[in-house]
PDB file of C-alpha atoms in Angstrom:
ATOM      1  CA  UNK K   1       0.374  -0.113  -0.144  1.00 51.00           C
ATOM      2  CA  UNK K   2       1.375   3.586  -0.680  1.00 68.00           C
ATOM      3  CA  UNK K   3       2.533   6.164   1.843  1.00 78.00           C
ATOM      4  CA  UNK K   4       0.025   8.404   2.911  1.00 83.00           C
ATOM      5  CA  UNK K   5       0.892  12.120   2.016  1.00 85.00           C
ATOM      6  CA  UNK K   6      -1.929  13.024   5.164  1.00 89.00           C
ATOM      7  CA  UNK K   7      -0.611  15.583   7.377  1.00 90.00           C
ATOM      8  CA  UNK K   8      -1.981  17.141  10.407  1.00 92.00           C
ATOM      9  CA  UNK K   9      -1.905  20.938   8.174  1.00 92.00           C
ATOM     10  CA  UNK K  10      -4.357  18.862   5.867  1.00 93.00           C
ATOM     11  CA  UNK K  11      -6.934  17.952   7.668  1.00 93.00           C
ATOM     12  CA  UNK K  12      -6.807  21.571   9.023  1.00 91.00           C
ATOM     13  CA  UNK K  13      -6.988  23.339   5.966  1.00 93.00           C
ATOM     14  CA  UNK K  14     -10.156  21.089   4.742  1.00 93.00           C
ATOM     15  CA  UNK K  15     -11.989  22.090   8.498  1.00 92.00           C
ATOM     16  CA  UNK K  16     -10.634  26.060   7.644  1.00 91.00           C
ATOM     17  CA  UNK K  17     -12.537  25.872   4.303  1.00 93.00           C
ATOM     18  CA  UNK K  18     -16.351  24.140   6.216  1.00 92.00           C
ATOM     19  CA  UNK K  19     -16.005  26.465   8.964  1.00 90.00           C
ATOM     20  CA  UNK K  20     -15.076  29.892   7.154  1.00 89.00           C
ATOM     21  CA  UNK K  21     -17.188  28.942   3.478  1.00 89.00           C
ATOM     22  CA  UNK K  22     -14.148  30.481   1.429  1.00 89.00           C
ATOM     23  CA  UNK K  23     -10.568  30.027   0.679  1.00 90.00           C
ATOM     24  CA  UNK K  24      -9.961  33.377   1.221  1.00 89.00           C
ATOM     25  CA  UNK K  25     -11.362  33.016   4.661  1.00 89.00           C
ATOM     26  CA  UNK K  26      -9.696  30.253   5.225  1.00 90.00           C
ATOM     27  CA  UNK K  27      -6.628  31.622   4.460  1.00 90.00           C
ATOM     28  CA  UNK K  28      -6.995  34.391   6.712  1.00 88.00           C
ATOM     29  CA  UNK K  29      -8.232  32.037   9.442  1.00 88.00           C
ATOM     30  CA  UNK K  30      -4.611  29.592   8.853  1.00 89.00           C
ATOM     31  CA  UNK K  31      -2.288  32.789   7.994  1.00 86.00           C
ATOM     32  CA  UNK K  32      -1.725  31.674   4.898  1.00 89.00           C
ATOM     33  CA  UNK K  33      -0.971  33.109   0.994  1.00 91.00           C
ATOM     34  CA  UNK K  34      -4.427  31.600  -0.399  1.00 89.00           C
ATOM     35  CA  UNK K  35      -1.301  30.078  -3.205  1.00 91.00           C
ATOM     36  CA  UNK K  36      -0.533  28.415  -0.522  1.00 91.00           C
ATOM     37  CA  UNK K  37      -3.910  26.995   0.834  1.00 91.00           C
ATOM     38  CA  UNK K  38      -4.162  26.730  -2.883  1.00 91.00           C
ATOM     39  CA  UNK K  39      -1.206  23.978  -3.148  1.00 91.00           C
ATOM     40  CA  UNK K  40      -2.342  22.129  -0.655  1.00 91.00           C
ATOM     41  CA  UNK K  41      -5.365  21.319  -1.359  1.00 91.00           C
ATOM     42  CA  UNK K  42      -4.584  20.677  -5.241  1.00 91.00           C
ATOM     43  CA  UNK K  43      -1.573  18.403  -4.110  1.00 90.00           C
ATOM     44  CA  UNK K  44      -4.821  16.462  -2.367  1.00 92.00           C
ATOM     45  CA  UNK K  45      -7.273  16.409  -5.326  1.00 91.00           C
ATOM     46  CA  UNK K  46      -3.122  15.060  -7.565  1.00 90.00           C
ATOM     47  CA  UNK K  47      -3.120  12.349  -4.984  1.00 90.00           C
ATOM     48  CA  UNK K  48      -7.194  11.138  -5.143  1.00 90.00           C
ATOM     49  CA  UNK K  49      -7.888  11.774  -8.858  1.00 90.00           C
ATOM     50  CA  UNK K  50     -10.748  13.807  -7.593  1.00 91.00           C
ATOM     51  CA  UNK K  51     -11.857  17.554  -6.618  1.00 92.00           C
ATOM     52  CA  UNK K  52     -12.523  17.755  -3.064  1.00 93.00           C
ATOM     53  CA  UNK K  53     -14.836  20.148  -3.329  1.00 92.00           C
ATOM     54  CA  UNK K  54     -17.011  22.676  -5.835  1.00 91.00           C
ATOM     55  CA  UNK K  55     -15.445  26.036  -7.221  1.00 85.00           C
ATOM     56  CA  UNK K  56     -18.127  26.848  -7.779  1.00 85.00           C
ATOM     57  CA  UNK K  57     -20.334  26.671  -5.033  1.00 84.00           C
ATOM     58  CA  UNK K  58     -20.557  29.269  -2.299  1.00 83.00           C
ATOM     59  CA  UNK K  59     -20.175  27.793   0.430  1.00 87.00           C
ATOM     60  CA  UNK K  60     -18.123  24.988  -1.096  1.00 91.00           C
ATOM     61  CA  UNK K  61     -19.882  22.413  -1.354  1.00 93.00           C
ATOM     62  CA  UNK K  62     -17.929  18.960  -0.467  1.00 94.00           C
ATOM     63  CA  UNK K  63     -17.435  16.044  -2.551  1.00 94.00           C
ATOM     64  CA  UNK K  64     -17.856  12.375  -1.257  1.00 94.00           C
ATOM     65  CA  UNK K  65     -13.819  12.515  -0.936  1.00 93.00           C
ATOM     66  CA  UNK K  66     -13.506  16.138   0.336  1.00 92.00           C
ATOM     67  CA  UNK K  67     -16.568  14.617   3.123  1.00 94.00           C
ATOM     68  CA  UNK K  68     -14.355  11.892   3.737  1.00 94.00           C
ATOM     69  CA  UNK K  69     -11.213  13.662   4.812  1.00 94.00           C
ATOM     70  CA  UNK K  70     -13.771  16.111   6.902  1.00 93.00           C
ATOM     71  CA  UNK K  71     -14.639  13.031   8.789  1.00 94.00           C
ATOM     72  CA  UNK K  72     -10.787  11.579   9.211  1.00 94.00           C
ATOM     73  CA  UNK K  73     -10.330  15.585  10.249  1.00 93.00           C
ATOM     74  CA  UNK K  74     -13.237  15.864  12.886  1.00 92.00           C
ATOM     75  CA  UNK K  75     -11.609  12.577  14.192  1.00 93.00           C
ATOM     76  CA  UNK K  76      -8.129  13.433  14.732  1.00 92.00           C
ATOM     77  CA  UNK K  77      -7.749  16.915  15.514  1.00 91.00           C
ATOM     78  CA  UNK K  78      -9.868  16.964  18.780  1.00 89.00           C
ATOM     79  CA  UNK K  79      -6.899  14.506  19.408  1.00 90.00           C
ATOM     80  CA  UNK K  80      -4.350  15.893  18.773  1.00 89.00           C
ATOM     81  CA  UNK K  81      -5.085  18.510  19.967  1.00 86.00           C
ATOM     82  CA  UNK K  82      -6.207  17.234  23.301  1.00 83.00           C
ATOM     83  CA  UNK K  83      -2.634  15.175  23.430  1.00 87.00           C
ATOM     84  CA  UNK K  84      -1.031  19.242  22.998  1.00 82.00           C
ATOM     85  CA  UNK K  85      -2.981  21.063  25.791  1.00 79.00           C
ATOM     86  CA  UNK K  86      -2.193  17.260  28.057  1.00 79.00           C
ATOM     87  CA  UNK K  87       1.378  17.836  27.249  1.00 80.00           C
ATOM     88  CA  UNK K  88       1.574  21.233  27.974  1.00 74.00           C
ATOM     89  CA  UNK K  89      -0.159  20.209  31.632  1.00 72.00           C
ATOM     90  CA  UNK K  90       2.516  17.579  32.367  1.00 64.00           C
ATOM     91  CA  UNK K  91       5.175  19.820  31.464  1.00 69.00           C
ATOM     92  CA  UNK K  92       4.363  23.385  33.565  1.00 66.00           C
ATOM     93  CA  UNK K  93       1.583  22.082  35.427  1.00 64.00           C
ATOM     94  CA  UNK K  94      -2.077  22.573  35.523  1.00 63.00           C
ATOM     95  CA  UNK K  95      -4.195  24.955  36.565  1.00 69.00           C
ATOM     96  CA  UNK K  96      -4.257  28.637  37.075  1.00 79.00           C
ATOM     97  CA  UNK K  97      -6.704  31.696  36.877  1.00 85.00           C
ATOM     98  CA  UNK K  98      -7.898  34.533  33.858  1.00 90.00           C
ATOM     99  CA  UNK K  99      -9.631  37.344  35.190  1.00 93.00           C
ATOM    100  CA  UNK K 100     -11.009  39.608  32.384  1.00 93.00           C
ATOM    101  CA  UNK K 101     -11.515  42.876  32.344  1.00 91.00           C
ATOM    102  CA  UNK K 102     -13.870  44.039  29.290  1.00 86.00           C
ATOM    103  CA  UNK K 103     -13.672  47.787  28.262  1.00 76.00           C
ATOM    104  CA  UNK K 104     -16.719  47.495  25.538  1.00 73.00           C
ATOM    105  CA  UNK K 105     -19.672  47.228  26.191  1.00 67.00           C
ATOM    106  CA  UNK K 106     -20.815  45.365  23.205  1.00 70.00           C
ATOM    107  CA  UNK K 107     -17.988  42.559  23.949  1.00 75.00           C
ATOM    108  CA  UNK K 108     -20.413  40.166  25.643  1.00 75.00           C
ATOM    109  CA  UNK K 109     -21.323  38.548  22.343  1.00 78.00           C
ATOM    110  CA  UNK K 110     -18.354  37.234  21.062  1.00 87.00           C
ATOM    111  CA  UNK K 111     -16.669  36.765  24.806  1.00 88.00           C
ATOM    112  CA  UNK K 112     -19.065  34.063  26.033  1.00 87.00           C
ATOM    113  CA  UNK K 113     -19.185  31.851  23.445  1.00 88.00           C
ATOM    114  CA  UNK K 114     -15.459  32.395  23.525  1.00 90.00           C
ATOM    115  CA  UNK K 115     -15.251  31.983  26.758  1.00 91.00           C
ATOM    116  CA  UNK K 116     -17.641  28.678  26.190  1.00 91.00           C
ATOM    117  CA  UNK K 117     -15.706  26.673  24.134  1.00 90.00           C
ATOM    118  CA  UNK K 118     -12.618  27.688  26.072  1.00 90.00           C
ATOM    119  CA  UNK K 119     -13.738  25.772  29.040  1.00 90.00           C
ATOM    120  CA  UNK K 120     -14.083  22.873  27.182  1.00 89.00           C
ATOM    121  CA  UNK K 121     -10.673  22.967  26.134  1.00 88.00           C
ATOM    122  CA  UNK K 122      -9.249  23.736  30.172  1.00 89.00           C
ATOM    123  CA  UNK K 123     -11.806  23.131  32.459  1.00 87.00           C
ATOM    124  CA  UNK K 124      -8.801  23.581  35.296  1.00 85.00           C
ATOM    125  CA  UNK K 125      -8.691  27.107  34.988  1.00 88.00           C
ATOM    126  CA  UNK K 126     -10.512  29.352  37.373  1.00 87.00           C
ATOM    127  CA  UNK K 127     -12.945  31.815  33.989  1.00 88.00           C
ATOM    128  CA  UNK K 128     -14.779  34.596  35.020  1.00 88.00           C
ATOM    129  CA  UNK K 129     -15.622  38.427  34.474  1.00 88.00           C
ATOM    130  CA  UNK K 130     -14.245  41.179  36.223  1.00 87.00           C
ATOM    131  CA  UNK K 131     -18.170  42.595  36.741  1.00 73.00           C
ATOM    132  CA  UNK K 132     -18.408  46.016  35.132  1.00 67.00           C
ATOM    133  CA  UNK K 133     -17.852  47.983  32.917  1.00 67.00           C
ATOM    134  CA  UNK K 134     -13.890  49.530  33.195  1.00 70.00           C
ATOM    135  CA  UNK K 135     -12.517  52.263  31.135  1.00 71.00           C
ATOM    136  CA  UNK K 136      -8.566  51.733  32.065  1.00 82.00           C
ATOM    137  CA  UNK K 137      -8.772  47.684  32.201  1.00 86.00           C
ATOM    138  CA  UNK K 138      -4.971  47.329  31.618  1.00 90.00           C
ATOM    139  CA  UNK K 139      -4.937  49.177  35.123  1.00 89.00           C
ATOM    140  CA  UNK K 140      -6.289  46.539  36.731  1.00 91.00           C
ATOM    141  CA  UNK K 141      -3.357  43.927  35.134  1.00 93.00           C
ATOM    142  CA  UNK K 142      -1.148  46.323  36.822  1.00 91.00           C
ATOM    143  CA  UNK K 143      -2.740  46.366  39.820  1.00 92.00           C
ATOM    144  CA  UNK K 144      -3.493  42.329  40.036  1.00 91.00           C
ATOM    145  CA  UNK K 145      -7.740  42.634  39.866  1.00 92.00           C
ATOM    146  CA  UNK K 146      -7.096  41.205  36.299  1.00 94.00           C
ATOM    147  CA  UNK K 147      -5.269  38.974  34.166  1.00 94.00           C
ATOM    148  CA  UNK K 148      -6.366  40.164  30.540  1.00 95.00           C
ATOM    149  CA  UNK K 149      -8.045  42.861  29.346  1.00 93.00           C
ATOM    150  CA  UNK K 150      -9.964  43.340  26.027  1.00 92.00           C
ATOM    151  CA  UNK K 151      -9.272  46.359  24.445  1.00 90.00           C
ATOM    152  CA  UNK K 152      -9.217  48.229  21.144  1.00 86.00           C
ATOM    153  CA  UNK K 153      -6.386  49.578  20.854  1.00 86.00           C
ATOM    154  CA  UNK K 154      -2.571  48.552  21.632  1.00 89.00           C
ATOM    155  CA  UNK K 155      -1.113  51.612  24.100  1.00 84.00           C
ATOM    156  CA  UNK K 156       2.785  51.051  22.997  1.00 81.00           C
ATOM    157  CA  UNK K 157       4.172  53.477  25.881  1.00 80.00           C
ATOM    158  CA  UNK K 158       2.151  51.132  27.957  1.00 83.00           C
ATOM    159  CA  UNK K 159       5.354  49.273  29.789  1.00 85.00           C
ATOM    160  CA  UNK K 160       5.159  45.346  31.072  1.00 91.00           C
ATOM    161  CA  UNK K 161       1.712  44.713  29.217  1.00 95.00           C
ATOM    162  CA  UNK K 162       1.935  42.206  26.012  1.00 95.00           C
ATOM    163  CA  UNK K 163      -0.659  42.638  23.250  1.00 95.00           C
ATOM    164  CA  UNK K 164      -2.489  39.347  21.608  1.00 95.00           C
ATOM    165  CA  UNK K 165      -4.251  40.624  18.302  1.00 94.00           C
ATOM    166  CA  UNK K 166      -7.553  39.473  18.348  1.00 94.00           C
ATOM    167  CA  UNK K 167      -9.990  40.729  15.737  1.00 93.00           C
ATOM    168  CA  UNK K 168     -10.986  43.659  13.480  1.00 93.00           C
ATOM    169  CA  UNK K 169     -14.649  44.752  12.262  1.00 93.00           C
ATOM    170  CA  UNK K 170     -16.934  47.434  10.295  1.00 93.00           C
ATOM    171  CA  UNK K 171     -17.573  50.010  12.561  1.00 95.00           C
ATOM    172  CA  UNK K 172     -21.534  50.981  10.707  1.00 96.00           C
ATOM    173  CA  UNK K 173     -23.856  54.369  11.534  1.00 97.00           C
ATOM    174  CA  UNK K 174     -27.394  52.818  12.180  1.00 97.00           C
ATOM    175  CA  UNK K 175     -30.379  54.773  11.294  1.00 97.00           C
ATOM    176  CA  UNK K 176     -34.240  55.195  11.676  1.00 97.00           C
ATOM    177  CA  UNK K 177     -35.650  52.772   7.858  1.00 97.00           C
ATOM    178  CA  UNK K 178     -36.495  56.652   7.133  1.00 96.00           C
ATOM    179  CA  UNK K 179     -33.993  58.779   7.780  1.00 97.00           C
ATOM    180  CA  UNK K 180     -32.984  61.497   5.319  1.00 96.00           C
ATOM    181  CA  UNK K 181     -29.428  59.770   5.368  1.00 96.00           C
ATOM    182  CA  UNK K 182     -30.161  56.478   4.417  1.00 96.00           C
ATOM    183  CA  UNK K 183     -30.238  58.286   0.825  1.00 96.00           C
ATOM    184  CA  UNK K 184     -26.285  58.210   1.151  1.00 96.00           C
ATOM    185  CA  UNK K 185     -24.101  55.629  -0.725  1.00 96.00           C
ATOM    186  CA  UNK K 186     -21.725  56.007   2.731  1.00 97.00           C
ATOM    187  CA  UNK K 187     -22.107  58.869   5.410  1.00 97.00           C
ATOM    188  CA  UNK K 188     -19.100  61.845   6.322  1.00 97.00           C
ATOM    189  CA  UNK K 189     -18.242  63.476   9.659  1.00 96.00           C
ATOM    190  CA  UNK K 190     -20.095  66.730   8.192  1.00 96.00           C
ATOM    191  CA  UNK K 191     -23.463  63.974   8.240  1.00 97.00           C
ATOM    192  CA  UNK K 192     -23.530  63.695  12.086  1.00 97.00           C
ATOM    193  CA  UNK K 193     -22.956  67.661  12.734  1.00 95.00           C
ATOM    194  CA  UNK K 194     -26.734  68.137  13.513  1.00 94.00           C
ATOM    195  CA  UNK K 195     -27.440  65.013  14.598  1.00 96.00           C
ATOM    196  CA  UNK K 196     -28.092  63.273  17.712  1.00 96.00           C
ATOM    197  CA  UNK K 197     -25.302  61.028  18.455  1.00 97.00           C
ATOM    198  CA  UNK K 198     -26.967  57.968  20.503  1.00 97.00           C
ATOM    199  CA  UNK K 199     -23.815  55.744  22.782  1.00 94.00           C
ATOM    200  CA  UNK K 200     -22.416  53.822  25.336  1.00 90.00           C
ATOM    201  CA  UNK K 201     -21.717  55.968  28.366  1.00 88.00           C
ATOM    202  CA  UNK K 202     -18.221  55.846  27.846  1.00 84.00           C
ATOM    203  CA  UNK K 203     -15.135  59.090  27.037  1.00 84.00           C
ATOM    204  CA  UNK K 204     -15.481  60.628  24.349  1.00 87.00           C
ATOM    205  CA  UNK K 205     -11.908  59.189  23.465  1.00 84.00           C
ATOM    206  CA  UNK K 206     -13.466  55.854  24.268  1.00 84.00           C
ATOM    207  CA  UNK K 207     -15.786  55.390  20.678  1.00 90.00           C
ATOM    208  CA  UNK K 208     -14.407  55.114  17.231  1.00 92.00           C
ATOM    209  CA  UNK K 209     -17.083  57.832  15.743  1.00 95.00           C
ATOM    210  CA  UNK K 210     -15.153  60.853  17.581  1.00 94.00           C
ATOM    211  CA  UNK K 211     -11.968  59.376  17.788  1.00 92.00           C
ATOM    212  CA  UNK K 212     -11.098  58.370  13.957  1.00 93.00           C
ATOM    213  CA  UNK K 213     -14.247  60.591  12.654  1.00 96.00           C
ATOM    214  CA  UNK K 214     -15.498  63.534  13.739  1.00 96.00           C
ATOM    215  CA  UNK K 215     -12.686  65.121  16.532  1.00 95.00           C
ATOM    216  CA  UNK K 216     -10.468  65.438  13.363  1.00 95.00           C
ATOM    217  CA  UNK K 217     -13.064  67.395  11.245  1.00 95.00           C
ATOM    218  CA  UNK K 218     -14.508  69.409  14.230  1.00 96.00           C
ATOM    219  CA  UNK K 219     -17.017  67.740  14.537  1.00 96.00           C
ATOM    220  CA  UNK K 220     -18.495  68.471  17.799  1.00 95.00           C
ATOM    221  CA  UNK K 221     -23.066  66.908  18.052  1.00 96.00           C
ATOM    222  CA  UNK K 222     -24.663  65.863  20.976  1.00 95.00           C
ATOM    223  CA  UNK K 223     -24.340  63.057  22.633  1.00 95.00           C
ATOM    224  CA  UNK K 224     -27.213  60.814  24.469  1.00 96.00           C
ATOM    225  CA  UNK K 225     -26.496  57.370  26.104  1.00 94.00           C
ATOM    226  CA  UNK K 226     -27.845  54.483  26.887  1.00 91.00           C
ATOM    227  CA  UNK K 227     -25.587  51.059  28.487  1.00 86.00           C
ATOM    228  CA  UNK K 228     -27.869  48.569  26.274  1.00 87.00           C
ATOM    229  CA  UNK K 229     -27.896  47.901  22.753  1.00 89.00           C
ATOM    230  CA  UNK K 230     -30.823  47.194  22.367  1.00 91.00           C
ATOM    231  CA  UNK K 231     -32.327  50.647  23.806  1.00 93.00           C
ATOM    232  CA  UNK K 232     -29.958  52.033  21.538  1.00 94.00           C
ATOM    233  CA  UNK K 233     -32.024  50.658  18.496  1.00 95.00           C
ATOM    234  CA  UNK K 234     -34.903  51.579  19.859  1.00 96.00           C
ATOM    235  CA  UNK K 235     -34.244  55.460  19.665  1.00 96.00           C
ATOM    236  CA  UNK K 236     -32.280  54.730  16.464  1.00 97.00           C
ATOM    237  CA  UNK K 237     -35.209  53.481  15.410  1.00 96.00           C
ATOM    238  CA  UNK K 238     -37.745  56.297  16.554  1.00 95.00           C
ATOM    239  CA  UNK K 239     -35.524  58.585  15.057  1.00 94.00           C
ATOM    240  CA  UNK K 240     -34.107  60.363  18.256  1.00 95.00           C
ATOM    241  CA  UNK K 241     -30.529  59.827  16.713  1.00 96.00           C
ATOM    242  CA  UNK K 242     -28.089  57.795  14.950  1.00 97.00           C
ATOM    243  CA  UNK K 243     -25.102  55.595  16.047  1.00 97.00           C
ATOM    244  CA  UNK K 244     -22.040  53.832  15.033  1.00 96.00           C
ATOM    245  CA  UNK K 245     -21.996  50.309  16.378  1.00 95.00           C
ATOM    246  CA  UNK K 246     -20.161  46.733  14.812  1.00 92.00           C
ATOM    247  CA  UNK K 247     -21.905  45.367  11.838  1.00 91.00           C
ATOM    248  CA  UNK K 248     -21.336  42.372  13.948  1.00 89.00           C
ATOM    249  CA  UNK K 249     -23.117  43.366  17.046  1.00 89.00           C
ATOM    250  CA  UNK K 250     -26.179  44.161  15.297  1.00 92.00           C
ATOM    251  CA  UNK K 251     -26.300  42.217  12.339  1.00 90.00           C
ATOM    252  CA  UNK K 252     -30.082  40.584  13.591  1.00 90.00           C
ATOM    253  CA  UNK K 253     -31.258  43.706  13.734  1.00 94.00           C
ATOM    254  CA  UNK K 254     -30.308  44.487  10.148  1.00 95.00           C
ATOM    255  CA  UNK K 255     -31.516  40.791   8.697  1.00 93.00           C
ATOM    256  CA  UNK K 256     -35.592  41.855  10.407  1.00 94.00           C
ATOM    257  CA  UNK K 257     -35.653  45.591   9.193  1.00 95.00           C
ATOM    258  CA  UNK K 258     -35.340  47.186  12.181  1.00 96.00           C
ATOM    259  CA  UNK K 259     -32.799  49.825  11.459  1.00 97.00           C
ATOM    260  CA  UNK K 260     -30.460  50.944   8.912  1.00 97.00           C
ATOM    261  CA  UNK K 261     -27.160  50.443   8.101  1.00 97.00           C
ATOM    262  CA  UNK K 262     -24.472  52.600   6.256  1.00 97.00           C
ATOM    263  CA  UNK K 263     -21.244  52.709   5.859  1.00 97.00           C
ATOM    264  CA  UNK K 264     -18.801  55.535   7.226  1.00 97.00           C
ATOM    265  CA  UNK K 265     -16.076  57.290   5.171  1.00 95.00           C
ATOM    266  CA  UNK K 266     -15.861  55.791   1.632  1.00 92.00           C
ATOM    267  CA  UNK K 267     -13.668  53.381   3.010  1.00 91.00           C
ATOM    268  CA  UNK K 268     -15.606  52.271   6.248  1.00 93.00           C
ATOM    269  CA  UNK K 269     -14.146  52.546   9.552  1.00 95.00           C
ATOM    270  CA  UNK K 270     -12.799  49.933  11.251  1.00 93.00           C
ATOM    271  CA  UNK K 271     -12.449  49.177  14.820  1.00 91.00           C
ATOM    272  CA  UNK K 272      -9.696  46.386  16.332  1.00 92.00           C
ATOM    273  CA  UNK K 273      -9.918  44.042  19.558  1.00 93.00           C
ATOM    274  CA  UNK K 274      -6.745  42.814  21.961  1.00 94.00           C
ATOM    275  CA  UNK K 275      -6.101  40.696  24.882  1.00 95.00           C
ATOM    276  CA  UNK K 276      -3.232  42.046  27.049  1.00 95.00           C
ATOM    277  CA  UNK K 277      -2.533  40.821  29.775  1.00 95.00           C
ATOM    278  CA  UNK K 278       1.063  40.642  31.595  1.00 95.00           C
ATOM    279  CA  UNK K 279       4.437  39.011  30.679  1.00 94.00           C
ATOM    280  CA  UNK K 280       4.052  36.277  32.447  1.00 90.00           C
ATOM    281  CA  UNK K 281       0.858  35.384  31.813  1.00 91.00           C
ATOM    282  CA  UNK K 282       2.056  35.379  28.125  1.00 91.00           C
ATOM    283  CA  UNK K 283       3.708  32.188  28.429  1.00 84.00           C
ATOM    284  CA  UNK K 284       1.110  30.259  29.350  1.00 87.00           C
ATOM    285  CA  UNK K 285      -0.147  27.790  26.914  1.00 88.00           C
ATOM    286  CA  UNK K 286      -4.086  28.003  28.139  1.00 89.00           C
ATOM    287  CA  UNK K 287      -3.382  31.770  27.524  1.00 92.00           C
ATOM    288  CA  UNK K 288      -2.140  31.619  23.907  1.00 90.00           C
ATOM    289  CA  UNK K 289      -4.876  28.667  23.340  1.00 91.00           C
ATOM    290  CA  UNK K 290      -7.900  31.044  24.765  1.00 93.00           C
ATOM    291  CA  UNK K 291      -6.468  34.037  22.109  1.00 94.00           C
ATOM    292  CA  UNK K 292      -6.487  31.120  19.430  1.00 92.00           C
ATOM    293  CA  UNK K 293      -9.722  30.027  20.398  1.00 92.00           C
ATOM    294  CA  UNK K 294     -11.508  33.793  20.515  1.00 93.00           C
ATOM    295  CA  UNK K 295      -9.486  34.442  17.299  1.00 93.00           C
ATOM    296  CA  UNK K 296     -11.421  31.507  15.365  1.00 90.00           C
ATOM    297  CA  UNK K 297     -14.981  31.183  17.300  1.00 90.00           C
ATOM    298  CA  UNK K 298     -15.536  35.142  16.513  1.00 90.00           C
ATOM    299  CA  UNK K 299     -13.975  34.781  12.980  1.00 90.00           C
ATOM    300  CA  UNK K 300     -16.050  31.942  11.431  1.00 87.00           C
ATOM    301  CA  UNK K 301     -19.455  33.572  13.274  1.00 87.00           C
ATOM    302  CA  UNK K 302     -19.462  36.778  13.413  1.00 87.00           C
ATOM    303  CA  UNK K 303     -20.039  38.899  10.174  1.00 82.00           C
ATOM    304  CA  UNK K 304     -17.753  41.266   8.921  1.00 82.00           C
ATOM    305  CA  UNK K 305     -14.875  40.584  11.272  1.00 89.00           C
ATOM    306  CA  UNK K 306     -11.028  39.647   9.543  1.00 90.00           C
ATOM    307  CA  UNK K 307      -8.343  38.225  11.732  1.00 89.00           C
ATOM    308  CA  UNK K 308      -5.281  40.992  12.211  1.00 84.00           C
TER     309      UNK K 308
END
């Protein structure tokens, strides 16, 4: 019998293609070029003499050969990853603690699913969220009150802190369906000048719309604040103001036609999220796995997310 050419990386490529829905997104998920990913797939197709999926279908429709390899991947990869975690436990010890502080009100939409996935992989790690909203979550790391801080910016001047990139995302302007600005293909700073901006109750410097768009243009519209995303969207829908939120946080409302979204700027407004921690925690395998699980979970489940 001929020796198999299958490697773990081939199986991971097929799973990434299935979960992400396209060659482009699978390459991003695996941190590969699209050319390298296509080469792996062609190698397998040449070996078996059959295509692994239909090229013109979106998302990819796998052939019988592709489905069989995916079944192998689903059976084998969890065992490989589990063994790697067990080895890390044997070498570096078990247990640990991760208290997570967040600075964004919408973080829980993606953080809770990521935490659930992480708990199944590292049940011995005590995982918790530091209660309340924190304007300076990185400060809690230095005070010993948190182990991980979810932040929107990397502060290069912050000594003694490591930053781990999670994902980037698009921020859209949200308007009532009958708002005059709906007629525009995208909004610019001056469009907000005579609008009430509905935001979370946070400082100006923590809002991407104000920091990246309005403040540089000298536009200072009035603000109205609320703690809840659903309350914010109710105010928008009733014509009491406009808002700017991550696309993934409001997609379900857009799908129902509750409000209308428009890009901000010709190229769109982007936001980022990073996990900050002290260097001593960066070396822990469970922290590295938490970052990876969060990136993968968010990338394949949230609308408009790109890996950093």
